Amino acid sequence: MDLTPYVDGLRRDLLTAAAAGTDETRRTADLLAAALDPAVRLAILDALSAAMADVTAALPDVTVELRMHGREPRIAVDTVEPEPTAPAPASDEADGTARVTLRLPESVKARTEEAAARDGVSVNSWLVRAVVQALDAPSRSGSARIGRRITGYARG
């Protein structure tokens, strides 16, 4: 969006209004007109930013942003995919959530992101589901001696 026509229009209006005055008034208007460009551009950007925030707040699945390319603003409209509704929390989750920092190797993180995208859920939702499934799965060994092995040969 080129702001120059708006800045030039304001400059013309100021000079036109000053033309009815004295020579000193016209000189003052010339000086003010030269200094207007950055202030007017900033005021227009502020107004556009506020408008973008209002539009984004009014539309539930759309974000509207003002992005700068050099000195010129561009309006970007993006649709936001609503996150699928998560299943109701289990009874032990009803009391709230806890924040945990998890450090993953990059390759595992990438695979996790791919799996979450494939399932259409966020990475956090996918990880919560994976942890719950792991905790709810029956023990593979079926005994309390996880990690103990007996190896060797036996004669019968």
mmCIF file of N, CA, C and O in Angstrom, residues 68-149:
data_model
loop_
_atom_site.group_PDB
_atom_site.id
_atom_site.type_symbol
_atom_site.label_atom_id
_atom_site.label_comp_id
_atom_site.label_asym_id
_atom_site.label_seq_id
_atom_site.Cartn_x
_atom_site.Cartn_y
_atom_site.Cartn_z
ATOM 1 N N MET A 68 5.387 -4.615 7.232
ATOM 2 C CA MET A 68 6.146 -3.582 6.523
ATOM 3 C C MET A 68 7.078 -4.219 5.502
ATOM 4 O O MET A 68 7.768 -5.185 5.794
ATOM 5 N N HIS A 69 7.080 -3.652 4.321
ATOM 6 C CA HIS A 69 8.025 -4.013 3.262
ATOM 7 C C HIS A 69 8.721 -2.725 2.874
ATOM 8 O O HIS A 69 8.169 -1.903 2.139
ATOM 9 N N GLY A 70 9.925 -2.554 3.425
ATOM 10 C CA GLY A 70 10.598 -1.264 3.243
ATOM 11 C C GLY A 70 9.841 -0.217 4.029
ATOM 12 O O GLY A 70 9.590 -0.368 5.212
ATOM 13 N N ARG A 71 9.432 0.865 3.333
ATOM 14 C CA ARG A 71 8.678 1.934 3.996
ATOM 15 C C ARG A 71 7.179 1.785 3.799
ATOM 16 O O ARG A 71 6.409 2.596 4.294
ATOM 17 N N GLU A 72 6.774 0.778 3.060
ATOM 18 C CA GLU A 72 5.365 0.643 2.718
ATOM 19 C C GLU A 72 4.705 -0.514 3.471
ATOM 20 O O GLU A 72 5.256 -1.601 3.553
ATOM 21 N N PRO A 73 3.506 -0.275 3.992
ATOM 22 C CA PRO A 73 2.777 -1.335 4.693
ATOM 23 C C PRO A 73 2.066 -2.266 3.707
ATOM 24 O O PRO A 73 1.667 -1.849 2.626
ATOM 25 N N ARG A 74 1.961 -3.504 4.093
ATOM 26 C CA ARG A 74 1.185 -4.488 3.337
ATOM 27 C C ARG A 74 0.219 -5.143 4.316
ATOM 28 O O ARG A 74 0.564 -5.426 5.461
ATOM 29 N N ILE A 75 -0.965 -5.396 3.849
ATOM 30 C CA ILE A 75 -1.976 -6.042 4.681
ATOM 31 C C ILE A 75 -1.956 -7.529 4.357
ATOM 32 O O ILE A 75 -2.049 -7.916 3.195
ATOM 33 N N ALA A 76 -1.800 -8.355 5.386
ATOM 34 C CA ALA A 76 -1.762 -9.805 5.218
ATOM 35 C C ALA A 76 -2.967 -10.408 5.924
ATOM 36 O O ALA A 76 -3.225 -10.122 7.086
ATOM 37 N N VAL A 77 -3.695 -11.235 5.189
ATOM 38 C CA VAL A 77 -4.860 -11.908 5.743
ATOM 39 C C VAL A 77 -4.581 -13.404 5.734
ATOM 40 O O VAL A 77 -4.273 -13.974 4.694
ATOM 41 N N ASP A 78 -4.642 -14.029 6.885
ATOM 42 C CA ASP A 78 -4.395 -15.465 7.021
ATOM 43 C C ASP A 78 -5.597 -16.110 7.692
ATOM 44 O O ASP A 78 -6.178 -15.553 8.622
ATOM 45 N N THR A 79 -5.922 -17.299 7.225
ATOM 46 C CA THR A 79 -6.976 -18.052 7.898
ATOM 47 C C THR A 79 -6.323 -18.918 8.965
ATOM 48 O O THR A 79 -5.223 -19.425 8.785
ATOM 49 N N VAL A 80 -6.996 -19.057 10.060
ATOM 50 C CA VAL A 80 -6.507 -19.855 11.170
ATOM 51 C C VAL A 80 -7.372 -21.099 11.242
ATOM 52 O O VAL A 80 -8.590 -21.012 11.366
ATOM 53 N N GLU A 81 -6.724 -22.242 11.132
ATOM 54 C CA GLU A 81 -7.462 -23.496 11.255
ATOM 55 C C GLU A 81 -7.809 -23.700 12.711
ATOM 56 O O GLU A 81 -6.929 -23.702 13.567
ATOM 57 N N PRO A 82 -9.086 -23.847 13.017
ATOM 58 C CA PRO A 82 -9.434 -24.100 14.424
ATOM 59 C C PRO A 82 -8.866 -25.441 14.856
ATOM 60 O O PRO A 82 -8.892 -26.402 14.096
ATOM 61 N N GLU A 83 -8.298 -25.451 16.035
ATOM 62 C CA GLU A 83 -7.726 -26.691 16.550
ATOM 63 C C GLU A 83 -8.853 -27.653 16.896
ATOM 64 O O GLU A 83 -9.864 -27.263 17.475
ATOM 65 N N PRO A 84 -8.696 -28.908 16.504
ATOM 66 C CA PRO A 84 -9.757 -29.864 16.811
ATOM 67 C C PRO A 84 -10.017 -29.913 18.312
ATOM 68 O O PRO A 84 -9.102 -29.753 19.114
ATOM 69 N N THR A 85 -11.250 -30.120 18.643
ATOM 70 C CA THR A 85 -11.579 -30.179 20.061
ATOM 71 C C THR A 85 -10.927 -31.400 20.683
ATOM 72 O O THR A 85 -10.985 -32.499 20.135
ATOM 73 N N ALA A 86 -10.292 -31.165 21.774
ATOM 74 C CA ALA A 86 -9.591 -32.248 22.471
ATOM 75 C C ALA A 86 -10.602 -33.079 23.234
ATOM 76 O O ALA A 86 -11.663 -32.587 23.640
ATOM 77 N N PRO A 87 -10.278 -34.347 23.437
ATOM 78 C CA PRO A 87 -11.187 -35.167 24.233
ATOM 79 C C PRO A 87 -11.273 -34.623 25.651
ATOM 80 O O PRO A 87 -10.375 -33.931 26.117
ATOM 81 N N ALA A 88 -12.358 -34.930 26.310
ATOM 82 C CA ALA A 88 -12.546 -34.467 27.684
ATOM 83 C C ALA A 88 -11.407 -34.989 28.546
ATOM 84 O O ALA A 88 -10.952 -36.118 28.390
ATOM 85 N N PRO A 89 -10.905 -34.164 29.454
ATOM 86 C CA PRO A 89 -9.798 -34.607 30.294
ATOM 87 C C PRO A 89 -10.204 -35.761 31.194
ATOM 88 O O PRO A 89 -11.348 -35.838 31.630
ATOM 89 N N ALA A 90 -9.238 -36.620 31.421
ATOM 90 C CA ALA A 90 -9.484 -37.727 32.346
ATOM 91 C C ALA A 90 -9.660 -37.162 33.743
ATOM 92 O O ALA A 90 -9.292 -36.040 34.027
ATOM 93 N N SER A 91 -10.191 -37.972 34.617
ATOM 94 C CA SER A 91 -10.514 -37.476 35.952
ATOM 95 C C SER A 91 -9.284 -36.946 36.689
ATOM 96 O O SER A 91 -9.384 -36.023 37.464
ATOM 97 N N ASP A 92 -8.112 -37.537 36.421
ATOM 98 C CA ASP A 92 -6.921 -37.051 37.122
ATOM 99 C C ASP A 92 -6.393 -35.759 36.511
ATOM 100 O O ASP A 92 -5.535 -35.107 37.073
ATOM 101 N N GLU A 93 -6.931 -35.345 35.334
ATOM 102 C CA GLU A 93 -6.505 -34.095 34.726
ATOM 103 C C GLU A 93 -7.422 -32.941 35.100
ATOM 104 O O GLU A 93 -7.156 -31.803 34.759
ATOM 105 N N ALA A 94 -8.508 -33.214 35.746
ATOM 106 C CA ALA A 94 -9.514 -32.198 36.014
ATOM 107 C C ALA A 94 -9.009 -31.101 36.944
ATOM 108 O O ALA A 94 -9.554 -30.008 36.946
ATOM 109 N N ASP A 95 -7.962 -31.347 37.719
ATOM 110 C CA ASP A 95 -7.502 -30.355 38.676
ATOM 111 C C ASP A 95 -6.536 -29.348 38.070
ATOM 112 O O ASP A 95 -6.072 -28.464 38.764
ATOM 113 N N GLY A 96 -6.231 -29.412 36.794
ATOM 114 C CA GLY A 96 -5.371 -28.420 36.160
ATOM 115 C C GLY A 96 -4.261 -29.054 35.354
ATOM 116 O O GLY A 96 -4.237 -30.272 35.158
ATOM 117 N N THR A 97 -3.367 -28.223 34.902
ATOM 118 C CA THR A 97 -2.253 -28.702 34.102
ATOM 119 C C THR A 97 -0.951 -28.281 34.745
ATOM 120 O O THR A 97 -0.917 -27.396 35.593
ATOM 121 N N ALA A 98 0.118 -28.921 34.319
ATOM 122 C CA ALA A 98 1.454 -28.582 34.811
ATOM 123 C C ALA A 98 2.342 -28.347 33.601
ATOM 124 O O ALA A 98 2.185 -28.979 32.565
ATOM 125 N N ARG A 99 3.270 -27.441 33.728
ATOM 126 C CA ARG A 99 4.201 -27.138 32.651
ATOM 127 C C ARG A 99 5.458 -27.989 32.846
ATOM 128 O O ARG A 99 5.996 -28.071 33.941
ATOM 129 N N VAL A 100 5.901 -28.613 31.763
ATOM 130 C CA VAL A 100 7.079 -29.462 31.791
ATOM 131 C C VAL A 100 7.975 -29.064 30.624
ATOM 132 O O VAL A 100 7.491 -28.836 29.518
ATOM 133 N N THR A 101 9.258 -28.968 30.870
ATOM 134 C CA THR A 101 10.205 -28.723 29.786
ATOM 135 C C THR A 101 10.718 -30.062 29.304
ATOM 136 O O THR A 101 11.203 -30.872 30.096
ATOM 137 N N LEU A 102 10.592 -30.301 28.025
ATOM 138 C CA LEU A 102 11.004 -31.561 27.432
ATOM 139 C C LEU A 102 12.055 -31.277 26.372
ATOM 140 O O LEU A 102 11.826 -30.501 25.451
ATOM 141 N N ARG A 103 13.203 -31.894 26.507
ATOM 142 C CA ARG A 103 14.264 -31.713 25.524
ATOM 143 C C ARG A 103 14.302 -32.941 24.633
ATOM 144 O O ARG A 103 14.462 -34.062 25.115
ATOM 145 N N LEU A 104 14.131 -32.717 23.334
ATOM 146 C CA LEU A 104 14.101 -33.805 22.365
ATOM 147 C C LEU A 104 15.231 -33.630 21.357
ATOM 148 O O LEU A 104 15.549 -32.497 20.985
ATOM 149 N N PRO A 105 15.790 -34.721 20.888
ATOM 150 C CA PRO A 105 16.713 -34.595 19.755
ATOM 151 C C PRO A 105 15.943 -34.014 18.565
ATOM 152 O O PRO A 105 14.742 -34.256 18.420
ATOM 153 N N GLU A 106 16.622 -33.241 17.713
ATOM 154 C CA GLU A 106 15.957 -32.605 16.574
ATOM 155 C C GLU A 106 15.195 -33.609 15.718
ATOM 156 O O GLU A 106 14.096 -33.332 15.256
ATOM 157 N N SER A 107 15.780 -34.795 15.509
ATOM 158 C CA SER A 107 15.116 -35.781 14.652
ATOM 159 C C SER A 107 13.802 -36.258 15.288
ATOM 160 O O SER A 107 12.799 -36.445 14.597
ATOM 161 N N VAL A 108 13.788 -36.423 16.595
ATOM 162 C CA VAL A 108 12.572 -36.854 17.286
ATOM 163 C C VAL A 108 11.543 -35.728 17.266
ATOM 164 O O VAL A 108 10.350 -35.956 17.059
ATOM 165 N N LYS A 109 11.996 -34.506 17.448
ATOM 166 C CA LYS A 109 11.096 -33.351 17.403
ATOM 167 C C LYS A 109 10.436 -33.256 16.033
ATOM 168 O O LYS A 109 9.222 -33.052 15.923
ATOM 169 N N ALA A 110 11.213 -33.414 14.979
ATOM 170 C CA ALA A 110 10.665 -33.334 13.623
ATOM 171 C C ALA A 110 9.633 -34.439 13.393
ATOM 172 O O ALA A 110 8.557 -34.193 12.828
ATOM 173 N N ARG A 111 9.946 -35.653 13.849
ATOM 174 C CA ARG A 111 8.987 -36.764 13.690
ATOM 175 C C ARG A 111 7.718 -36.514 14.501
ATOM 176 O O ARG A 111 6.618 -36.842 14.064
ATOM 177 N N THR A 112 7.865 -35.912 15.681
ATOM 178 C CA THR A 112 6.719 -35.590 16.518
ATOM 179 C C THR A 112 5.833 -34.552 15.831
ATOM 180 O O THR A 112 4.606 -34.686 15.814
ATOM 181 N N GLU A 113 6.446 -33.528 15.263
ATOM 182 C CA GLU A 113 5.681 -32.501 14.558
ATOM 183 C C GLU A 113 4.943 -33.096 13.360
ATOM 184 O O GLU A 113 3.780 -32.746 13.095
ATOM 185 N N GLU A 114 5.599 -33.988 12.637
ATOM 186 C CA GLU A 114 4.956 -34.639 11.487
ATOM 187 C C GLU A 114 3.759 -35.479 11.938
ATOM 188 O O GLU A 114 2.696 -35.448 11.318
ATOM 189 N N ALA A 115 3.940 -36.240 13.016
ATOM 190 C CA ALA A 115 2.852 -37.091 13.514
ATOM 191 C C ALA A 115 1.679 -36.244 13.990
ATOM 192 O O ALA A 115 0.513 -36.576 13.735
ATOM 193 N N ALA A 116 1.966 -35.152 14.681
ATOM 194 C CA ALA A 116 0.896 -34.272 15.162
ATOM 195 C C ALA A 116 0.148 -33.653 13.983
ATOM 196 O O ALA A 116 -1.089 -33.595 13.985
ATOM 197 N N ALA A 117 0.889 -33.214 12.973
ATOM 198 C CA ALA A 117 0.243 -32.637 11.790
ATOM 199 C C ALA A 117 -0.605 -33.678 11.072
ATOM 200 O O ALA A 117 -1.722 -33.390 10.624
ATOM 201 N N ARG A 118 -0.100 -34.885 11.000
ATOM 202 C CA ARG A 118 -0.839 -35.974 10.355
ATOM 203 C C ARG A 118 -2.156 -36.250 11.090
ATOM 204 O O ARG A 118 -3.183 -36.514 10.477
ATOM 205 N N ASP A 119 -2.125 -36.147 12.434
ATOM 206 C CA ASP A 119 -3.320 -36.389 13.242
ATOM 207 C C ASP A 119 -4.199 -35.143 13.358
ATOM 208 O O ASP A 119 -5.280 -35.202 13.934
ATOM 209 N N GLY A 120 -3.695 -34.013 12.862
ATOM 210 C CA GLY A 120 -4.476 -32.780 12.911
ATOM 211 C C GLY A 120 -4.591 -32.175 14.295
ATOM 212 O O GLY A 120 -5.601 -31.550 14.613
ATOM 213 N N VAL A 121 -3.566 -32.361 15.136
ATOM 214 C CA VAL A 121 -3.574 -31.796 16.487
ATOM 215 C C VAL A 121 -2.268 -31.045 16.709
ATOM 216 O O VAL A 121 -1.316 -31.182 15.957
ATOM 217 N N SER A 122 -2.222 -30.270 17.776
ATOM 218 C CA SER A 122 -0.986 -29.566 18.114
ATOM 219 C C SER A 122 0.034 -30.569 18.654
ATOM 220 O O SER A 122 -0.319 -31.679 19.069
ATOM 221 N N VAL A 123 1.297 -30.156 18.657
ATOM 222 C CA VAL A 123 2.354 -31.020 19.196
ATOM 223 C C VAL A 123 2.084 -31.310 20.664
ATOM 224 O O VAL A 123 2.242 -32.441 21.119
ATOM 225 N N ASN A 124 1.637 -30.300 21.410
ATOM 226 C CA ASN A 124 1.349 -30.513 22.829
ATOM 227 C C ASN A 124 0.256 -31.565 23.010
ATOM 228 O O ASN A 124 0.400 -32.481 23.817
ATOM 229 N N SER A 125 -0.835 -31.452 22.250
ATOM 230 C CA SER A 125 -1.918 -32.435 22.364
ATOM 231 C C SER A 125 -1.436 -33.827 21.999
ATOM 232 O O SER A 125 -1.793 -34.811 22.644
ATOM 233 N N TRP A 126 -0.609 -33.898 20.954
ATOM 234 C CA TRP A 126 -0.099 -35.198 20.525
ATOM 235 C C TRP A 126 0.777 -35.822 21.610
ATOM 236 O O TRP A 126 0.662 -37.010 21.918
ATOM 237 N N LEU A 127 1.651 -35.004 22.229
ATOM 238 C CA LEU A 127 2.523 -35.521 23.286
ATOM 239 C C LEU A 127 1.723 -35.950 24.512
ATOM 240 O O LEU A 127 2.019 -36.993 25.104
ATOM 241 N N VAL A 128 0.703 -35.172 24.888
ATOM 242 C CA VAL A 128 -0.135 -35.563 26.038
ATOM 243 C C VAL A 128 -0.793 -36.900 25.753
ATOM 244 O O VAL A 128 -0.796 -37.800 26.598
ATOM 245 N N ARG A 129 -1.336 -37.049 24.559
ATOM 246 C CA ARG A 129 -1.993 -38.304 24.200
ATOM 247 C C ARG A 129 -0.998 -39.467 24.227
ATOM 248 O O ARG A 129 -1.314 -40.549 24.725
ATOM 249 N N ALA A 130 0.225 -39.254 23.731
ATOM 250 C CA ALA A 130 1.233 -40.314 23.722
ATOM 251 C C ALA A 130 1.629 -40.715 25.138
ATOM 252 O O ALA A 130 1.778 -41.902 25.442
ATOM 253 N N VAL A 131 1.769 -39.743 26.022
ATOM 254 C CA VAL A 131 2.132 -40.050 27.407
ATOM 255 C C VAL A 131 1.010 -40.820 28.091
ATOM 256 O O VAL A 131 1.255 -41.818 28.781
ATOM 257 N N VAL A 132 -0.228 -40.371 27.898
ATOM 258 C CA VAL A 132 -1.366 -41.065 28.518
ATOM 259 C C VAL A 132 -1.453 -42.493 27.996
ATOM 260 O O VAL A 132 -1.671 -43.439 28.772
ATOM 261 N N GLN A 133 -1.272 -42.692 26.694
ATOM 262 C CA GLN A 133 -1.321 -44.045 26.138
ATOM 263 C C GLN A 133 -0.209 -44.915 26.724
ATOM 264 O O GLN A 133 -0.429 -46.080 27.039
ATOM 265 N N ALA A 134 0.975 -44.341 26.877
ATOM 266 C CA ALA A 134 2.088 -45.105 27.447
ATOM 267 C C ALA A 134 1.809 -45.470 28.904
ATOM 268 O O ALA A 134 2.120 -46.580 29.343
ATOM 269 N N LEU A 135 1.220 -44.550 29.643
ATOM 270 C CA LEU A 135 0.917 -44.833 31.052
ATOM 271 C C LEU A 135 -0.227 -45.820 31.210
ATOM 272 O O LEU A 135 -0.245 -46.606 32.155
ATOM 273 N N ASP A 136 -1.187 -45.784 30.300
ATOM 274 C CA ASP A 136 -2.341 -46.681 30.386
ATOM 275 C C ASP A 136 -2.076 -48.058 29.799
ATOM 276 O O ASP A 136 -2.835 -48.989 30.039
ATOM 277 N N ALA A 137 -1.001 -48.200 29.021
ATOM 278 C CA ALA A 137 -0.701 -49.487 28.389
ATOM 279 C C ALA A 137 -0.288 -50.492 29.456
ATOM 280 O O ALA A 137 0.420 -50.155 30.404
ATOM 281 N N PRO A 138 -0.728 -51.751 29.305
ATOM 282 C CA PRO A 138 -0.313 -52.767 30.279
ATOM 283 C C PRO A 138 1.194 -52.995 30.174
ATOM 284 O O PRO A 138 1.786 -52.848 29.113
ATOM 285 N N SER A 139 1.765 -53.339 31.291
ATOM 286 C CA SER A 139 3.199 -53.597 31.336
ATOM 287 C C SER A 139 3.543 -54.757 30.413
ATOM 288 O O SER A 139 2.845 -55.767 30.369
ATOM 289 N N ARG A 140 4.619 -54.652 29.668
ATOM 290 C CA ARG A 140 4.992 -55.693 28.714
ATOM 291 C C ARG A 140 5.478 -56.957 29.405
ATOM 292 O O ARG A 140 5.252 -58.053 28.951
ATOM 293 N N SER A 141 6.173 -56.806 30.496
ATOM 294 C CA SER A 141 6.731 -57.987 31.151
ATOM 295 C C SER A 141 5.708 -58.667 32.055
ATOM 296 O O SER A 141 5.831 -59.838 32.354
ATOM 297 N N GLY A 142 4.731 -57.906 32.504
ATOM 298 C CA GLY A 142 3.708 -58.490 33.363
ATOM 299 C C GLY A 142 4.182 -58.712 34.780
ATOM 300 O O GLY A 142 3.476 -59.277 35.587
ATOM 301 N N SER A 143 5.376 -58.308 35.112
ATOM 302 C CA SER A 143 5.863 -58.491 36.481
ATOM 303 C C SER A 143 6.473 -57.206 36.983
ATOM 304 O O SER A 143 6.712 -56.276 36.235
ATOM 305 N N ALA A 144 6.777 -57.190 38.254
ATOM 306 C CA ALA A 144 7.368 -56.005 38.858
ATOM 307 C C ALA A 144 8.871 -55.962 38.640
ATOM 308 O O ALA A 144 9.515 -55.041 39.079
ATOM 309 N N ARG A 145 9.432 -56.955 37.988
ATOM 310 C CA ARG A 145 10.879 -57.024 37.815
ATOM 311 C C ARG A 145 11.297 -56.448 36.463
ATOM 312 O O ARG A 145 12.057 -57.063 35.736
ATOM 313 N N ILE A 146 10.824 -55.326 36.139
ATOM 314 C CA ILE A 146 11.181 -54.712 34.866
ATOM 315 C C ILE A 146 12.675 -54.398 34.867
ATOM 316 O O ILE A 146 13.207 -53.855 35.826
ATOM 317 N N GLY A 147 13.322 -54.771 33.789
ATOM 318 C CA GLY A 147 14.745 -54.480 33.660
ATOM 319 C C GLY A 147 15.649 -55.608 34.118
ATOM 320 O O GLY A 147 16.839 -55.572 33.888
ATOM 321 N N ARG A 148 15.133 -56.658 34.770
ATOM 322 C CA ARG A 148 15.965 -57.781 35.202
ATOM 323 C C ARG A 148 15.846 -58.891 34.184
ATOM 324 O O ARG A 148 14.755 -59.271 33.779
ATOM 325 N N ARG A 149 16.971 -59.438 33.766
ATOM 326 C CA ARG A 149 16.974 -60.533 32.807
ATOM 327 C C ARG A 149 17.798 -61.679 33.331
ATOM 328 O O ARG A 149 18.774 -61.480 34.021
#
